[in-house]
mmCIF file of C-alpha atoms in Angstrom:
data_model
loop_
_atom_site.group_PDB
_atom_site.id
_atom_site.type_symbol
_atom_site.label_atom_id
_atom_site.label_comp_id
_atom_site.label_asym_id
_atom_site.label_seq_id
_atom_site.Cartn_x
_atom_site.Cartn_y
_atom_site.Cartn_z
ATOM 1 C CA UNK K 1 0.000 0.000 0.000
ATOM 2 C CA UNK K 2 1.321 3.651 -0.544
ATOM 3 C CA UNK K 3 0.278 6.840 1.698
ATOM 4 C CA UNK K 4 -0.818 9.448 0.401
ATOM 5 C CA UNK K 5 -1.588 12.784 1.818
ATOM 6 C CA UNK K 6 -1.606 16.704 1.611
ATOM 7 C CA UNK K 7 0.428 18.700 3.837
ATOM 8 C CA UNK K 8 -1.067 21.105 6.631
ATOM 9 C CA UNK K 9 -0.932 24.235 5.400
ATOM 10 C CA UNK K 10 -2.455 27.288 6.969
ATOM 11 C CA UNK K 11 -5.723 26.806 8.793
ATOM 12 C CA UNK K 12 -5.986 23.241 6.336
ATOM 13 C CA UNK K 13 -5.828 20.345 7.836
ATOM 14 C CA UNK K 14 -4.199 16.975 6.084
ATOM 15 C CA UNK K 15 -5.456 13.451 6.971
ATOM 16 C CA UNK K 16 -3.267 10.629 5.689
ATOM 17 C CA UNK K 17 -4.902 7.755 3.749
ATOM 18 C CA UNK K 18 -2.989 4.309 2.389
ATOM 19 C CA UNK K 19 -3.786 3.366 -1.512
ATOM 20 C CA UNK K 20 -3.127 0.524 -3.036
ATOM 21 C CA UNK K 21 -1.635 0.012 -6.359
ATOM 22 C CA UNK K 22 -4.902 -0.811 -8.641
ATOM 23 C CA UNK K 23 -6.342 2.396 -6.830
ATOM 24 C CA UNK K 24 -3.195 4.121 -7.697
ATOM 25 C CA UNK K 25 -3.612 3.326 -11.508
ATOM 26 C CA UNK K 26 -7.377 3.974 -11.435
ATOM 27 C CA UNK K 27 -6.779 7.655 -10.288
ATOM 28 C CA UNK K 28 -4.275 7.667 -13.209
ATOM 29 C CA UNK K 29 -6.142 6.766 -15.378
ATOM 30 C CA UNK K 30 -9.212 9.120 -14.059
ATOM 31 C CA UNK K 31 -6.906 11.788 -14.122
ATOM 32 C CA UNK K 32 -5.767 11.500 -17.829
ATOM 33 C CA UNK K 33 -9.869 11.714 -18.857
ATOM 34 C CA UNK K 34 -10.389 15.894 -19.180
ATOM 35 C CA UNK K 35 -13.901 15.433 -20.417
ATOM 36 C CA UNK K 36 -15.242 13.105 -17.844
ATOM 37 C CA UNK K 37 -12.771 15.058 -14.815
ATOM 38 C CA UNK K 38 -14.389 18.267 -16.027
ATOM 39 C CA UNK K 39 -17.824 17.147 -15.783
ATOM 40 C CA UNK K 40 -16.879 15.866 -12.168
ATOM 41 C CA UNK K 41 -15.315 18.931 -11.126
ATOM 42 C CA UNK K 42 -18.332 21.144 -12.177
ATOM 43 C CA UNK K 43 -20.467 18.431 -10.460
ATOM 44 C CA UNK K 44 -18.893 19.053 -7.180
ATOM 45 C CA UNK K 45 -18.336 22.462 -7.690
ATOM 46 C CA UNK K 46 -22.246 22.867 -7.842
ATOM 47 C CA UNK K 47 -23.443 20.206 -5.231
ATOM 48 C CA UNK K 48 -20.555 22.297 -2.968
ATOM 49 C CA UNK K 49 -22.740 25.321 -2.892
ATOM 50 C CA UNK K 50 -26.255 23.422 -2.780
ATOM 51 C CA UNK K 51 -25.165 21.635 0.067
ATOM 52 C CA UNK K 52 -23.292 24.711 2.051
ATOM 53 C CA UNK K 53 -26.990 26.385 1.836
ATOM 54 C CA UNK K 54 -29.327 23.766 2.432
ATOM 55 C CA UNK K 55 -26.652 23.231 5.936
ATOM 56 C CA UNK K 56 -26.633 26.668 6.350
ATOM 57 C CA UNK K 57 -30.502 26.777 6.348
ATOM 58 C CA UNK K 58 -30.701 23.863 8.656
ATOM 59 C CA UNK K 59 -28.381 25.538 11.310
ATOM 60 C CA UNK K 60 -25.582 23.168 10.542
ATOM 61 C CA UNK K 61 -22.239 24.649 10.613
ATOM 62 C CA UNK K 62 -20.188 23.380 7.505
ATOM 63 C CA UNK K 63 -17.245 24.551 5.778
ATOM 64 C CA UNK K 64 -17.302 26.301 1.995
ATOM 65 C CA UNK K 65 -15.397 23.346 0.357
ATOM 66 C CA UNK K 66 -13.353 23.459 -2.615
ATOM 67 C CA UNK K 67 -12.710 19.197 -2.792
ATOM 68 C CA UNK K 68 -15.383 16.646 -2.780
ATOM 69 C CA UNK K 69 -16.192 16.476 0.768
ATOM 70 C CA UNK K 70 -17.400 18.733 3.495
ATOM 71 C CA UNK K 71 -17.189 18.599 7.517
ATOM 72 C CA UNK K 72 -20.745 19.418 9.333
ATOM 73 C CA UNK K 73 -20.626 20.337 13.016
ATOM 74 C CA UNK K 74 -23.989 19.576 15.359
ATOM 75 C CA UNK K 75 -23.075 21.702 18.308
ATOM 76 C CA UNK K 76 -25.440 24.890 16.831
ATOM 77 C CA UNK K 77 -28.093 22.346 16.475
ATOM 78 C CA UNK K 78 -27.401 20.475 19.903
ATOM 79 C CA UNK K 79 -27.361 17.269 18.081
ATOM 80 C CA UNK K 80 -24.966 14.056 19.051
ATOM 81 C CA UNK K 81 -23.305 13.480 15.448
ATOM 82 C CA UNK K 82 -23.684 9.782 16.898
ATOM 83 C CA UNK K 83 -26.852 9.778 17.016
ATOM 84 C CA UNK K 84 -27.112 11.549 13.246
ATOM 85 C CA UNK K 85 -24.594 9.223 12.448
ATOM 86 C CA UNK K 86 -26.633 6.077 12.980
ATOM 87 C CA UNK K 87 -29.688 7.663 11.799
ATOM 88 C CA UNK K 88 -28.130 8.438 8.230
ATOM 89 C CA UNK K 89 -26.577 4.531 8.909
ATOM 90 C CA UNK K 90 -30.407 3.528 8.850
ATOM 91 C CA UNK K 91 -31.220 5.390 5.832
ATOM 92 C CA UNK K 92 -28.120 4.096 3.868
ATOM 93 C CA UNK K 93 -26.386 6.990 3.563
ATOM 94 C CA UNK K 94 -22.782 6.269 5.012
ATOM 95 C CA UNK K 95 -20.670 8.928 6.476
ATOM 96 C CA UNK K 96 -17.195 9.021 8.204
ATOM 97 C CA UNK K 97 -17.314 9.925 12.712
ATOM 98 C CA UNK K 98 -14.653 12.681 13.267
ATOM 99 C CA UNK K 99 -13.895 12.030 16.748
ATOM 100 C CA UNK K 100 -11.188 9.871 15.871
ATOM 101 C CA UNK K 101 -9.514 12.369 14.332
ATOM 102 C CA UNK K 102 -9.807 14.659 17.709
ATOM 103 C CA UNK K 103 -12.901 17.171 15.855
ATOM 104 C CA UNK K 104 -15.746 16.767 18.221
ATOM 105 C CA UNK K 105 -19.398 16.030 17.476
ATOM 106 C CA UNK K 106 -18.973 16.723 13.603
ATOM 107 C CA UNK K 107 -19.096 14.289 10.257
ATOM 108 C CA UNK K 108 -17.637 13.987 6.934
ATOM 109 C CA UNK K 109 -20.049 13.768 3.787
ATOM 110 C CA UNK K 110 -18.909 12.965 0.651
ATOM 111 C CA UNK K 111 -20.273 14.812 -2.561
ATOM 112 C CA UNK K 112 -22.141 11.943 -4.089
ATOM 113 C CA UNK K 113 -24.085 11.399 -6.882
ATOM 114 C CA UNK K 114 -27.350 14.387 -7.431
ATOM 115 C CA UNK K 115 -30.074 11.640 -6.298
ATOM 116 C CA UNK K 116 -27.922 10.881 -3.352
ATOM 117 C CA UNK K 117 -27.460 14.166 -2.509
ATOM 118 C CA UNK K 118 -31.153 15.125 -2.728
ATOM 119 C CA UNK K 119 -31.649 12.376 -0.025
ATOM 120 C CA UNK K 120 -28.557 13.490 2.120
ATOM 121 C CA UNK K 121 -30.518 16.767 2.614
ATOM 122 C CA UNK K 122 -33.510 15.230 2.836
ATOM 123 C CA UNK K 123 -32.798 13.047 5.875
ATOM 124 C CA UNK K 124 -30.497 15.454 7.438
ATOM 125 C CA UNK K 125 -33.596 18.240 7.524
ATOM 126 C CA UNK K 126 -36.090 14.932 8.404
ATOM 127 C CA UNK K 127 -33.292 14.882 11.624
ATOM 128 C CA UNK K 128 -32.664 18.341 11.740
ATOM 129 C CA UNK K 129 -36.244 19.002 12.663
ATOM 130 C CA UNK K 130 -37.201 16.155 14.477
ATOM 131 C CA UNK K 131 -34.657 17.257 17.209
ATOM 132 C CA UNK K 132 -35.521 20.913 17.271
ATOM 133 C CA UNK K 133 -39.262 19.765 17.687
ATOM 134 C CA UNK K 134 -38.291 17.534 20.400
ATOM 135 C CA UNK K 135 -35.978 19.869 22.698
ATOM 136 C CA UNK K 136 -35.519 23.492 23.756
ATOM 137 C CA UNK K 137 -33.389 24.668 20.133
ATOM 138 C CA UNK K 138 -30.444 26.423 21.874
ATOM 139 C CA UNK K 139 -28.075 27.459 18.884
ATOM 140 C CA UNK K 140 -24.450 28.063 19.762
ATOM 141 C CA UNK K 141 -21.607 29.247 17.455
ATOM 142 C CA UNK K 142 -20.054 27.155 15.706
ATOM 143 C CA UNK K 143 -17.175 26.825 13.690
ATOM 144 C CA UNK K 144 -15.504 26.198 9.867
ATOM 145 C CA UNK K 145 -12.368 23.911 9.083
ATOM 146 C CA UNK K 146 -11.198 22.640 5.875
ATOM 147 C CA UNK K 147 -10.007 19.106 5.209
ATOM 148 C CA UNK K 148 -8.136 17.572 2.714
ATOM 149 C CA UNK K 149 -7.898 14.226 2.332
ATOM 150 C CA UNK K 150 -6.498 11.122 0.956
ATOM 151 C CA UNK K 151 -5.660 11.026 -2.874
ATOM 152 C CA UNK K 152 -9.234 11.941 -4.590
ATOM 153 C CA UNK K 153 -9.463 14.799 -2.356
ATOM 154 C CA UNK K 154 -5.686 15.924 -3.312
ATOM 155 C CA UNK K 155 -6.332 15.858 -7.332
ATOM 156 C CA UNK K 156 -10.090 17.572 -7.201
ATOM 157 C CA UNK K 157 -8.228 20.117 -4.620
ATOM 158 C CA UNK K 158 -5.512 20.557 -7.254
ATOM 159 C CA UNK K 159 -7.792 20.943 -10.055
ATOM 160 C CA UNK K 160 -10.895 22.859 -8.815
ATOM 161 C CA UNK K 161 -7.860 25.499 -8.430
ATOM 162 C CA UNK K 162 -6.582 25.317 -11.738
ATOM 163 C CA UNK K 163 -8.219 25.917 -15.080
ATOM 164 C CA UNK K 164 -9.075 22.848 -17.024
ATOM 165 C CA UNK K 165 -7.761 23.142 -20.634
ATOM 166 C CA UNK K 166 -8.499 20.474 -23.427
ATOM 167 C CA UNK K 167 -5.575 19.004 -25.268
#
C-alpha cells in the first residue's frame, strides 16, 4: 500500500490515507480523462454550494469546500453526530465519525451522486427538525475547518484550483 496525503498548510488540515496500487492506476487513469474530470469537477463544484446552503438553512455549521467532501458540526443544532450518524446509517447513507480524528461532534459527507445528494438533505432536515421539535433549540456558534484528504481529495483540490484546458 502507498500513503498518500496533503500537507497542513495554513488553517488546512491533512489526513493521511494508504492506496493501493490498482487504486493508484485507477486515479491515473481518471486523471488522464479531461472530459469526464471536467464534468466531475463542475459536479462538485455545484453540489458544494447546494449543500453549504441547504446546511446553512438547517443551522448546521459546515465549511465552503473546494474538494469533494465537506465537515458538518452539530453543536449549533445540539445534536450528538452519533446519534445523526446512525440515523443516516439507517437510511443508507454512510458517512465518516470525526472524533477519531480529535474534531468533536462533527461528520464527513462525501459529494455523491445528485439523487444521493437530494436524499442526504432530505434526511439530514427529516433529523434536523425532528430534534428541534423535540428539545428546547439552543443554537451556539459554531465553527468552519477545511479538510483535505487522501488522494481523490488531493487531485479535485488541485484541479478545482486550476483551469481545465483540453488538449
Amino acid at each position: 500500500a502507498y500513503e498518500i496525503g496533503v500537507r497542513l498548510v495554513g488553517s488546512e488540515m491533512c489526513i493521511r490515507d494508504s492506496v493501493n496500487r490498482p487504486a493508484l492506476f485507477a486515479a491515473s487513469a481518471a486523471v488522464r480523462d479531461v472530459s469526464w474530470l471536467k464534468k466531475e469537477v463542475n459536479h462538485i463544484r455545484k453540489w458544494n454550494k447546494i449543500l453549504f446552503k441547504k446546511f446553512k438553512e438547517m443551522n448546521i455549521a459546515t465549511n465552503e469546500s473546494k474538494i469533494n467532501f465537506l465537515l458538518l458540526n452539530f453543536d449549533r443544532v445540539n445534536i450528538s453526530s452519533r446519534k445523526v450518524f446512525q440515523k443516516l446509517g439507517d437510511a443508507g447513507i454512510l458517512v465518516r465519525a470525526m472524533n477519531v480524528y480529535g474534531i468533536k461532534n462533527s461528520l464527513r459527507i462525501t459529494i455523491g451522486k445528485s439523487k444521493e445528494n437530494k436524499k442526504l438533505i432530505s434526511t439530514l432536515g427529516k433529523i434536523s427538525y425532528s430534534q428541534r421539535s423535540n428539545s428546547q433549540f439552543k443554537p451556539r456558534i459554531g465553527f468552519d475547518v477545511k479538510i483535505a484528504n487522501g488522494f481523490g481529495a488531493f487531485i479535485f483540490f488541485e484541479l478545482l484550483n486550476k483551469e481545465l484546458s483540453t488538449p
